[in-house]
Tab-separated table of C-alpha atoms and ligand atoms in Angstrom:
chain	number	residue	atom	x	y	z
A	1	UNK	CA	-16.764	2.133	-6.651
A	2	UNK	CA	-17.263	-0.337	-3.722
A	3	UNK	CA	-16.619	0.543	-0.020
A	4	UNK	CA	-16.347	-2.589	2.670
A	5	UNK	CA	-15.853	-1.447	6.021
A	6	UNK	CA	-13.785	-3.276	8.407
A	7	UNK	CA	-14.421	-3.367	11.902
A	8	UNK	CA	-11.544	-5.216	13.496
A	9	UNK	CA	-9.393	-3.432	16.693
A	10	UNK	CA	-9.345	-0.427	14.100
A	11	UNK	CA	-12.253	0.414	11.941
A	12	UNK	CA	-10.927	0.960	8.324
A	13	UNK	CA	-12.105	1.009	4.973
A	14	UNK	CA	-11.599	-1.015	1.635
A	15	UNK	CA	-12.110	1.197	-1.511
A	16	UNK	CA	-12.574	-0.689	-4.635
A	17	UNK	CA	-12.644	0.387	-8.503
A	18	UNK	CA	-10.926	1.977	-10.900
A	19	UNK	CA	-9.278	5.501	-10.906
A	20	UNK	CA	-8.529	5.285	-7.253
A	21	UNK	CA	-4.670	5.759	-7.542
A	22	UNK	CA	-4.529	9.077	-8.160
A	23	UNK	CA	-7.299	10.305	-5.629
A	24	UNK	CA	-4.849	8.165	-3.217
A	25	UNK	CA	-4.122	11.802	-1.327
A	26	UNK	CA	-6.715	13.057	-1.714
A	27	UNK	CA	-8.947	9.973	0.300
A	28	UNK	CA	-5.937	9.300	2.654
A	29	UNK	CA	-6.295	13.410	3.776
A	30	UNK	CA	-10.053	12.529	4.107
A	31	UNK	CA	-8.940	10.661	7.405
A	32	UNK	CA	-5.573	12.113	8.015
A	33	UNK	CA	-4.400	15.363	8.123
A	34	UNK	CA	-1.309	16.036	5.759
A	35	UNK	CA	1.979	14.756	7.088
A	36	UNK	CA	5.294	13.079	6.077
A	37	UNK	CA	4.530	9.899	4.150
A	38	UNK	CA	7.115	7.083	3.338
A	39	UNK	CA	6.226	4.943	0.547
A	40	UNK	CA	7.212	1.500	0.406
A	41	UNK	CA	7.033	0.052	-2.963
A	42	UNK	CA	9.109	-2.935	-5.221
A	43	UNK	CA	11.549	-1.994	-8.076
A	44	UNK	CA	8.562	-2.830	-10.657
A	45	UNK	CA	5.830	-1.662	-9.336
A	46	UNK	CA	7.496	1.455	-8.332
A	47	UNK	CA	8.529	2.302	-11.527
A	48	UNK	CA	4.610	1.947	-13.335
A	49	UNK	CA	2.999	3.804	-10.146
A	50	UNK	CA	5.323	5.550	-8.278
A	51	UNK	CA	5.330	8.716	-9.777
A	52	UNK	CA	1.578	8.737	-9.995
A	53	UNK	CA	1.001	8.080	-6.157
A	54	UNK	CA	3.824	10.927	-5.140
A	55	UNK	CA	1.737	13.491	-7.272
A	56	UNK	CA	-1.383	12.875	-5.806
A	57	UNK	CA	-0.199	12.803	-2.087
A	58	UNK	CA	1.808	16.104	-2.764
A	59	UNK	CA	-1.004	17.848	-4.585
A	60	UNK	CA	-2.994	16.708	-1.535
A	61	UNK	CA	-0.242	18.246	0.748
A	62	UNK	CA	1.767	15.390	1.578
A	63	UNK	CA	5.423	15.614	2.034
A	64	UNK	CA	7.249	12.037	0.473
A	65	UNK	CA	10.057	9.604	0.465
A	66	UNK	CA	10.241	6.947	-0.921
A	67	UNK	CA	11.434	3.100	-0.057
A	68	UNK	CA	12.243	0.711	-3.112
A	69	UNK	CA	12.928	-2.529	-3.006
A	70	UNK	CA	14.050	-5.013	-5.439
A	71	UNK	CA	11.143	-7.292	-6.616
A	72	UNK	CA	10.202	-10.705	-5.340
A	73	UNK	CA	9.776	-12.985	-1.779
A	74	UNK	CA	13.512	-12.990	-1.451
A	75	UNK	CA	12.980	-9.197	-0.160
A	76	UNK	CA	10.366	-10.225	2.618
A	77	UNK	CA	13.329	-10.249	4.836
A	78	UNK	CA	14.635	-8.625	8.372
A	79	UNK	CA	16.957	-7.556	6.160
A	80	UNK	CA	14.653	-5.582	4.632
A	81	UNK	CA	12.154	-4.699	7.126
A	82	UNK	CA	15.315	-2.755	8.931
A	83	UNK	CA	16.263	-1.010	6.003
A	84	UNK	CA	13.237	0.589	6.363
A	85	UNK	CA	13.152	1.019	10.100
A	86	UNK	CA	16.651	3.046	9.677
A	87	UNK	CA	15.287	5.239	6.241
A	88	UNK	CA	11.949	5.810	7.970
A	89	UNK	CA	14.496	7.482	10.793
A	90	UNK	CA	16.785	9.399	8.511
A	91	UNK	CA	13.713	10.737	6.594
A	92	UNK	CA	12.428	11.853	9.885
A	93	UNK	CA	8.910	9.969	10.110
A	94	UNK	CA	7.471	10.626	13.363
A	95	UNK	CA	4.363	8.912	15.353
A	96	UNK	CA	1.960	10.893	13.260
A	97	UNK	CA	3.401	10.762	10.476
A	98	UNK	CA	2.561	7.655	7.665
A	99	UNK	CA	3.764	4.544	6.096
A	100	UNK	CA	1.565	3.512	2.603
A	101	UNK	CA	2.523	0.025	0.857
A	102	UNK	CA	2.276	0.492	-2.857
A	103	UNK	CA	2.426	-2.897	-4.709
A	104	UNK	CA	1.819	-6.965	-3.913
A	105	UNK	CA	1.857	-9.086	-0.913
A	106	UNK	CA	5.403	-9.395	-0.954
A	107	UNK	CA	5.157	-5.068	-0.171
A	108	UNK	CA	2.521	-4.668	1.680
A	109	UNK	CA	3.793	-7.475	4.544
A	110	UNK	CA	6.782	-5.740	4.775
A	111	UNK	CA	5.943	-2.133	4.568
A	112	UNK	CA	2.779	-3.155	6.927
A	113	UNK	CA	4.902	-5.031	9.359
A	114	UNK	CA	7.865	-2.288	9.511
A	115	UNK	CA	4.785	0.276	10.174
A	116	UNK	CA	3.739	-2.184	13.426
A	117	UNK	CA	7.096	-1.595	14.474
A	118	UNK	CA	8.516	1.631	13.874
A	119	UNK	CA	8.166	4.349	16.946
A	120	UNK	CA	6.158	1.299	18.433
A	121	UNK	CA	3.192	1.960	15.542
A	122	UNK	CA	2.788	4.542	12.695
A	123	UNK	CA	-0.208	4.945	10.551
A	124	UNK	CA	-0.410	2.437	7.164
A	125	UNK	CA	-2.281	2.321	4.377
A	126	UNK	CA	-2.380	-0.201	1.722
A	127	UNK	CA	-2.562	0.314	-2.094
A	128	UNK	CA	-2.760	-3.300	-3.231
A	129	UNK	CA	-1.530	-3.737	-6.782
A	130	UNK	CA	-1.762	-7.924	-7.806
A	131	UNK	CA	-5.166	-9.463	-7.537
A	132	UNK	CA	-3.380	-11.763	-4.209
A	133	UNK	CA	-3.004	-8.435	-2.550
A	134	UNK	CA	-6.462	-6.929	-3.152
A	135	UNK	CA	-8.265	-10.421	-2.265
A	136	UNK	CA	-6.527	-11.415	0.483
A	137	UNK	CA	-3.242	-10.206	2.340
A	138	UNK	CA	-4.384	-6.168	1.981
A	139	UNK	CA	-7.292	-6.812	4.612
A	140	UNK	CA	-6.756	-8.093	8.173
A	141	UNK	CA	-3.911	-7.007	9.251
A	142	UNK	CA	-1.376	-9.777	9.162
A	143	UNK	CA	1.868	-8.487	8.576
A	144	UNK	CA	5.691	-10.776	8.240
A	145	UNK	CA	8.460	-11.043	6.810
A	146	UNK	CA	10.240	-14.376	6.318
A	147	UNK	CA	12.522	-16.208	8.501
A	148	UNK	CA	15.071	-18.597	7.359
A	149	UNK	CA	13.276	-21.469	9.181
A	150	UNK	CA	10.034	-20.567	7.093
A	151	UNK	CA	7.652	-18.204	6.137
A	152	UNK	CA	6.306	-15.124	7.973
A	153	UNK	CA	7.561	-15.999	11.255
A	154	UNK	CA	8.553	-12.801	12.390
A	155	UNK	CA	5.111	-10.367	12.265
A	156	UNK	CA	2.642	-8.559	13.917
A	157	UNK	CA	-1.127	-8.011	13.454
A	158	UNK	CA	-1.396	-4.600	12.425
A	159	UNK	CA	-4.294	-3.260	10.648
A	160	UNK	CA	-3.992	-0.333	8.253
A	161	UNK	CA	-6.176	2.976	8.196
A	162	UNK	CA	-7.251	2.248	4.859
A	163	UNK	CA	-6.067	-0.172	1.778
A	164	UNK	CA	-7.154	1.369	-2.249
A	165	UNK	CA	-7.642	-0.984	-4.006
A	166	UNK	CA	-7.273	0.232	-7.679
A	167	UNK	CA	-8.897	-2.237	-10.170
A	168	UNK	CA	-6.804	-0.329	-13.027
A	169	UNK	CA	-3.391	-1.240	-11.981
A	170	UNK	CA	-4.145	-5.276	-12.508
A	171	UNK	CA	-4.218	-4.008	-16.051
A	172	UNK	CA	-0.023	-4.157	-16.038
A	173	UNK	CA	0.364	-7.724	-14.490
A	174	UNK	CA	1.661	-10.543	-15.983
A	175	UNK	CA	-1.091	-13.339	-16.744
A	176	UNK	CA	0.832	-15.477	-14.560
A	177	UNK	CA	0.847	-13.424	-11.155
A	178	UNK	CA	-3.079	-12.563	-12.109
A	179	UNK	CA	-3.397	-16.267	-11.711
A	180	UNK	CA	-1.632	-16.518	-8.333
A	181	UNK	CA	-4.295	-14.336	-7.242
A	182	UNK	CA	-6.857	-16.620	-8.435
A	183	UNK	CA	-5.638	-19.249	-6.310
A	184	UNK	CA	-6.902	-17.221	-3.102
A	185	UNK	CA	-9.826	-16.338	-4.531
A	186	UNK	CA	-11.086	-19.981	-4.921
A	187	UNK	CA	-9.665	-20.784	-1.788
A	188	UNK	CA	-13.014	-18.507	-0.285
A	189	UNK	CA	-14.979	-20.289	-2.321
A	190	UNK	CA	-13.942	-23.885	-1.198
A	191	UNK	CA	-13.824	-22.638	2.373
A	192	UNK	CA	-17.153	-20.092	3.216
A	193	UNK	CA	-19.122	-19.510	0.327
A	194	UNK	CA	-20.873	-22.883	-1.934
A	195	UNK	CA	-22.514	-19.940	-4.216
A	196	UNK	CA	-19.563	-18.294	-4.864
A	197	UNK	CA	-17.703	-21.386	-5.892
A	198	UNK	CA	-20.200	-22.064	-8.206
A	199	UNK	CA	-19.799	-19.065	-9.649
A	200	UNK	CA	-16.261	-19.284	-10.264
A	201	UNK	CA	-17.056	-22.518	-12.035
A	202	UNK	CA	-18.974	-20.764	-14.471
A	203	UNK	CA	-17.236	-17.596	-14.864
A	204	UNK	CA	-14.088	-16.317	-15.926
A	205	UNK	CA	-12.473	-14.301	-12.836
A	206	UNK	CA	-10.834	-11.172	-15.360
A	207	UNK	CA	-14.111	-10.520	-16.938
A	208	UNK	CA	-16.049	-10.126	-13.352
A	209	UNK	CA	-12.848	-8.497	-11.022
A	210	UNK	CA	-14.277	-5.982	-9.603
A	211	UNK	CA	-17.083	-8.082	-8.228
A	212	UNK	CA	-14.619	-10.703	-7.480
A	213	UNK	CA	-12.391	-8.871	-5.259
A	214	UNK	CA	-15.248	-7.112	-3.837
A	215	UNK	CA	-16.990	-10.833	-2.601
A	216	UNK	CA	-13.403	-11.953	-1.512
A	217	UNK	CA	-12.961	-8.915	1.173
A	218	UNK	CA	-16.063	-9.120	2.532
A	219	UNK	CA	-15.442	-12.684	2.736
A	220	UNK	CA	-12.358	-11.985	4.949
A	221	UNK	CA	-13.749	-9.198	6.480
A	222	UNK	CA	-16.918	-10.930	8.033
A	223	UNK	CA	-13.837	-13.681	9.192
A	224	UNK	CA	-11.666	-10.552	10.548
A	225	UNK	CA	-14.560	-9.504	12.339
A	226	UNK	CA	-14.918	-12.540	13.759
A	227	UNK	CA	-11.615	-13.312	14.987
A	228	UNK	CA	-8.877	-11.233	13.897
A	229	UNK	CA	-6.005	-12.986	16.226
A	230	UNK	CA	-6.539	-16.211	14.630
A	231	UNK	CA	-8.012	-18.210	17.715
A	232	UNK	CA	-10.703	-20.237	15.698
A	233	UNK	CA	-12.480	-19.229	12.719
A	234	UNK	CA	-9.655	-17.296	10.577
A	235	UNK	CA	-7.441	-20.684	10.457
A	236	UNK	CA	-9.930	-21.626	7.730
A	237	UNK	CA	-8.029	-18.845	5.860
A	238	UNK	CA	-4.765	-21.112	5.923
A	239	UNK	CA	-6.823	-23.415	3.413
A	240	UNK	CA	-3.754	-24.461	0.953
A	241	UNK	CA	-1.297	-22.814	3.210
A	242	UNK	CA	0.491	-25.560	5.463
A	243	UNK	CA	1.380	-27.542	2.529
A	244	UNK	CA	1.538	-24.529	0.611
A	245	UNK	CA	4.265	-22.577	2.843
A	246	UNK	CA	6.241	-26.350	2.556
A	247	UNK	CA	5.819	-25.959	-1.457
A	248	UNK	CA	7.190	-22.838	-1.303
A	249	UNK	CA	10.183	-23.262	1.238
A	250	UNK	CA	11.120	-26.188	-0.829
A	251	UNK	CA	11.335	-24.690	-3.678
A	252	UNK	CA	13.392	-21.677	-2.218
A	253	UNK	CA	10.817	-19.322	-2.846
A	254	UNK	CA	10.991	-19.942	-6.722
A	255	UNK	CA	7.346	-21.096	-6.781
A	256	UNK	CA	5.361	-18.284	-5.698
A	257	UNK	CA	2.774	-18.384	-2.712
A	258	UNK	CA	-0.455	-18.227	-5.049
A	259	UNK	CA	0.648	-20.868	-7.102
A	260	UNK	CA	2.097	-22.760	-4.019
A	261	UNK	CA	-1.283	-22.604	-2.571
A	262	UNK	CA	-3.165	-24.340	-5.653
A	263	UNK	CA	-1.057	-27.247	-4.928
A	264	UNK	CA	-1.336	-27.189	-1.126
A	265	UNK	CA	-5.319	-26.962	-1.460
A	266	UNK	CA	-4.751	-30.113	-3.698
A	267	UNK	CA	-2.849	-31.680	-1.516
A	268	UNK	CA	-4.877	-31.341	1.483
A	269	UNK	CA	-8.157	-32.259	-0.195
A	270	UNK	CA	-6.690	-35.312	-1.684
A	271	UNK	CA	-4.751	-36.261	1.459
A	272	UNK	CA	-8.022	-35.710	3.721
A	273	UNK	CA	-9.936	-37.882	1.487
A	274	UNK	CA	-7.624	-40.911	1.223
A	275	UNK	CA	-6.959	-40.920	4.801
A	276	UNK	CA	-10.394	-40.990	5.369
A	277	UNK	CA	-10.719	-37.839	7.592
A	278	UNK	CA	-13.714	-37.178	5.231
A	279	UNK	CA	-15.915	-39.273	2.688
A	280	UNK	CA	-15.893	-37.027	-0.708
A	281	UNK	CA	-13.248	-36.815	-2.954
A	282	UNK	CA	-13.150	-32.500	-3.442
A	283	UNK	CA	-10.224	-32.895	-6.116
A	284	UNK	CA	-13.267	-33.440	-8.476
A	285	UNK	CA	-14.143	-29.845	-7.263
A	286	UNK	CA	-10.963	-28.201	-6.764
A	287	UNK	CA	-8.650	-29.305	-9.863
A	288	UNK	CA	-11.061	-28.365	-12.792
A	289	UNK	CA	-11.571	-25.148	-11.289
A	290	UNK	CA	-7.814	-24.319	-10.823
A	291	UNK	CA	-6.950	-25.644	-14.277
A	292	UNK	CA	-9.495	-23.155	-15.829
A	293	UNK	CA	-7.467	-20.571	-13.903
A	294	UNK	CA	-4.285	-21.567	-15.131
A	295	UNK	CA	-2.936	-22.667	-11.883
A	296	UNK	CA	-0.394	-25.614	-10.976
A	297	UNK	CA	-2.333	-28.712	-9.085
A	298	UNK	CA	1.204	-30.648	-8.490
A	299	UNK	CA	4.694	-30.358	-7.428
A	300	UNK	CA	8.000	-32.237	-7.688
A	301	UNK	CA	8.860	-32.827	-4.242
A	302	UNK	CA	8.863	-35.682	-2.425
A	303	UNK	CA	6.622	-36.505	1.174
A	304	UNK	CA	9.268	-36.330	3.059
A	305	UNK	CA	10.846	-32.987	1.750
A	306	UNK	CA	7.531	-31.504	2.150
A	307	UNK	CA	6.966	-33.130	5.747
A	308	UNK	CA	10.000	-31.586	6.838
A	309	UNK	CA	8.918	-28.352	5.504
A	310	UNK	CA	5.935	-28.345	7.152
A	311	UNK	CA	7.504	-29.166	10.584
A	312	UNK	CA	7.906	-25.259	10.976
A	313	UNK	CA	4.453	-23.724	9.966
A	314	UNK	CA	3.402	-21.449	12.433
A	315	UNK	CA	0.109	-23.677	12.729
A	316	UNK	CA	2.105	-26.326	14.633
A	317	UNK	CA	1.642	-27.021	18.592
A	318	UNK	CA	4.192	-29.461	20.350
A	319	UNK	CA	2.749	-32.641	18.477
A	320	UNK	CA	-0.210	-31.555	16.406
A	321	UNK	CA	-0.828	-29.280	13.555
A	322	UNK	CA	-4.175	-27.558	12.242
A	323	UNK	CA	-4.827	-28.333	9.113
A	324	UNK	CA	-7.963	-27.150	6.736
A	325	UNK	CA	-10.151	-29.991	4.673
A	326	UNK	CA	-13.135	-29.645	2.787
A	327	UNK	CA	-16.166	-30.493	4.392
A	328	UNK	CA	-19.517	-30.190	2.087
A	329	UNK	CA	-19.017	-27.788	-0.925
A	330	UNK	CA	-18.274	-24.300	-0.048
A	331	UNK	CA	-17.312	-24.996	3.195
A	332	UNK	CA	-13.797	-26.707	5.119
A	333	UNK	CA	-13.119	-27.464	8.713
A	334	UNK	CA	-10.683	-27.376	10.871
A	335	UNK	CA	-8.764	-30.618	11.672
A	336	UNK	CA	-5.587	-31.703	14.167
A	337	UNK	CA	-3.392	-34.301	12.909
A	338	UNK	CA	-0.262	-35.626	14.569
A	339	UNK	CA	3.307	-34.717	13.407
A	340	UNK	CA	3.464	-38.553	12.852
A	341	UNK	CA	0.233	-38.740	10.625
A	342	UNK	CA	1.327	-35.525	8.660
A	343	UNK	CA	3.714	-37.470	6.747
A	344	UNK	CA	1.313	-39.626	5.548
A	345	UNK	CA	-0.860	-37.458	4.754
A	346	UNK	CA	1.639	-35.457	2.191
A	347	UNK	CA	2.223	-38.961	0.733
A	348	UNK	CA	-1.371	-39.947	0.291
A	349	UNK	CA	-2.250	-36.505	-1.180
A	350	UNK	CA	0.479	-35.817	-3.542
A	351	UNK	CA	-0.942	-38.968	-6.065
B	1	NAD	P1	4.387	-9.808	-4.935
B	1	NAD	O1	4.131	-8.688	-4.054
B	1	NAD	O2	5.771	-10.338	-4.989
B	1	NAD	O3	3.927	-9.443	-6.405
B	1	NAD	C1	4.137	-10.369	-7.454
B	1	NAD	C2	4.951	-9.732	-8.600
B	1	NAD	O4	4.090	-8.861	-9.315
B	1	NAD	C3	6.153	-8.910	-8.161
B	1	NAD	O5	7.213	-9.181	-9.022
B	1	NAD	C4	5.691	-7.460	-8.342
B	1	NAD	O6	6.749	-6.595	-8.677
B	1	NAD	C5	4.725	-7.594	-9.500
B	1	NAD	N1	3.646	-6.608	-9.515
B	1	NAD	C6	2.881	-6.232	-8.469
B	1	NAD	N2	1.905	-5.422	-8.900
B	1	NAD	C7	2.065	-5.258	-10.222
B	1	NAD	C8	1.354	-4.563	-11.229
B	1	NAD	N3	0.225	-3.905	-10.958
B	1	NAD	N4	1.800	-4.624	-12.501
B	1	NAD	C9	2.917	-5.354	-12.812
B	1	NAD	N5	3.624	-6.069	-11.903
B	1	NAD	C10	3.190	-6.010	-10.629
B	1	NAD	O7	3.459	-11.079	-4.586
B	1	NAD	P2	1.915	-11.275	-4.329
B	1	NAD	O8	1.555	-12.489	-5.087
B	1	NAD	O9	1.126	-10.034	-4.525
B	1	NAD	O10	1.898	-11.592	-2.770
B	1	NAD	C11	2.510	-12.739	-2.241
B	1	NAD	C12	2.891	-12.468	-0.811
B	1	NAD	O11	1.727	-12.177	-0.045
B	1	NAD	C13	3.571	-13.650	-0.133
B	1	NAD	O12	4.689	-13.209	0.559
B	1	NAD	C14	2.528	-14.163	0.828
B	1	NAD	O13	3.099	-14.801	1.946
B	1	NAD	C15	1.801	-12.899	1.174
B	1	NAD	N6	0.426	-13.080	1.681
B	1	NAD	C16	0.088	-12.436	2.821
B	1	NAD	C17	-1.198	-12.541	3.309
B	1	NAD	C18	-1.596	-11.772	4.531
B	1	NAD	O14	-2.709	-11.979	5.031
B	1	NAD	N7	-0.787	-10.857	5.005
B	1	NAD	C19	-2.157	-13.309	2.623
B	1	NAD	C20	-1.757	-13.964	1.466
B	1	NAD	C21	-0.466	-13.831	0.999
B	2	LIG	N1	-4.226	-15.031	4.594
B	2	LIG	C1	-4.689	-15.625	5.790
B	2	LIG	C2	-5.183	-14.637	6.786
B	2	LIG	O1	-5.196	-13.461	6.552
B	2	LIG	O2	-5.554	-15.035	7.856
């Protein structure tokens, strides 16, 4: 069991092994006092963990309800997020009471983002169940739901009390979201860490998870620390992302965000490279390591779709937008391109 302590606008921890899901109540009343607890969880996840999570919070005093939500993005919606604002009321959650995210990213956004909200804040806590989750969007508070213009532009920063991440429950995924997870993990690699990327060239991710996820939030964490509104450092986090977010609006959401982001960090290291914004070629790097992980380095659509995609990322000022390039290995920076050059840059880095 691994503890990494956040200290961001709330101090929280992340708990990471195996056997933590049903010791949830009993480590949630370690820093809470028993209350009414609404869990948020999808259709599928619910049904493998559900009834696991209610028994320990009741044997731990906890009174539940329960949200459920029909799996995938398509549910990250307003839609959504006031479903929950108007059960969370008819179940009678109060200010002290608590909101806990059982499942993915696609759960934990909302659930997190409808806990920023409710009563003007409730508690949250996080029980991340895909490898994306426990890697990445568990830790640091960004919660969002999707907008029809793109993706998670309606959110908050909100940072949970606590986030359990249970090892155990990636035991039930399919090998294909295990590898959308992968994606983020060698996204820290490329962007903070040379000696972890070189260890996920030589290692298979499954056999070494624990470790893995563990590395990857302190990763974040030492970034959250940092700057946990996003004014500098933490943009290196979008690695993969503008491009990626494009991928995925494209493609209506049918190409998920972890494999979306394998092709964005493609994209972006290729484009960088031919339009000379820097002098090595990290698709040498990037595509060997992605293929070993059985994730996608390409995607149908054309410069221009993606350009206009990419008009509405969140990372976009008046005329400019951010984007992240590798630098040296293990590490990115932090460029501005113009709207106009953006296009280009797509069309250089898709071949
Ligand atoms: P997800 O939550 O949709 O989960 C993927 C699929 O796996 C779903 O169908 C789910 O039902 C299923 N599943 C989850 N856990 C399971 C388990 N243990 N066993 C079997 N099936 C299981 O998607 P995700 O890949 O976890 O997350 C993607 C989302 O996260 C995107 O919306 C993305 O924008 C968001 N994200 C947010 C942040 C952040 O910082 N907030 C960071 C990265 C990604
Ligand atoms: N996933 C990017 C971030 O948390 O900033």
């Amino acid at each position: 069991m691994e503890t990494v302590r956040v200290s961001a606008s709330r101090e929280y921890d992340v708990i990471i092994g195996t056997g933590i899901l049903d010791t949830a109540g009993e480590r949630i009343k370690a820093i809470k006092k028993p209350c009414r607890v609404c869990v948020v969880s999808d259709d599928t996840v619910f049904a493998l963990y559900g009834e696991r999570l209610r028994k320990s919070l009741e044997n731990s005093g906890f009174s539940v309800c329960e949200f459920v939500f029909p799996h995938g993005e398509e549910s990250k919606s307003l839609e959504n997020f006031g479903k929950i604002q108007e059960f969370c009321a008819e179940n009678s959650i109060t200010r002290t009471d608590l909101i806990v995210a059982l499942g993915g990213g696609v759960t934990g956004d909302l659930a997190g983002f409808a806990a920023a909200s409710y009563l003007r804040g409730v508690d949250f806590v996080g029980i991340p169940t895909t490898v994306l989750s426990m890697v990445d969007s568990s830790v640091g508070g960004k919660t969002a739901v999707n907008l029809k213009a793109g993706k998670n532009l309606c959110g908050a920063f909100y940072q949970p009390i606590l986030v359990l991440a249970d090892c155990d429950t990636l035991g039930t995924l399919p090998h294909e979201t295990f590898c959308e997870g992968c994606a983020e993990i060698i996204k820290y690699g490329m962007i903070l860490d040379g000696e972890f990327l070189e260890f996920l060239q030589d290692n298979s991710i499954s056999d070494n998870i624990e470790k893995v996820v563990k590395r990857c939030v302190e990763i974040k964490r030492d970034v959250v620390n940092r700057d946990e509104f996003e004014n500098g450092d933490r943009k290196l986090l979008n690695f993969g992302h503008t491009i990626g977010h494009a991928v995925e609006k494209c493609s209506n959401l049918k190409i998920s965000h972890g494999n979306a982001v394998a092709i964005g960090m493609v994209i972006a290291a290729r484009g960088a490279y031919k339009t000379g914004l820097i002098s090595e070629d990290f698709t040498k790097i990037l595509l060997p390591v992605l293929k070993a992980n059985d994730l996608p380095t390409e995607c149908e659509f054309s410069a221009d779709e993606l350009y206009r995609a990419a008009l509405s990322d969140k990372k976009r000022s008046l005329d400019t937008i951010s984007l992240i390039v590798p630098e040296k290995f293990g590490l990115c920076k932090i460029v501005k391109v113009s709207v106009e050059e953006l296009e280009t840059f797509i069309e250089l880095g898709l071949k």
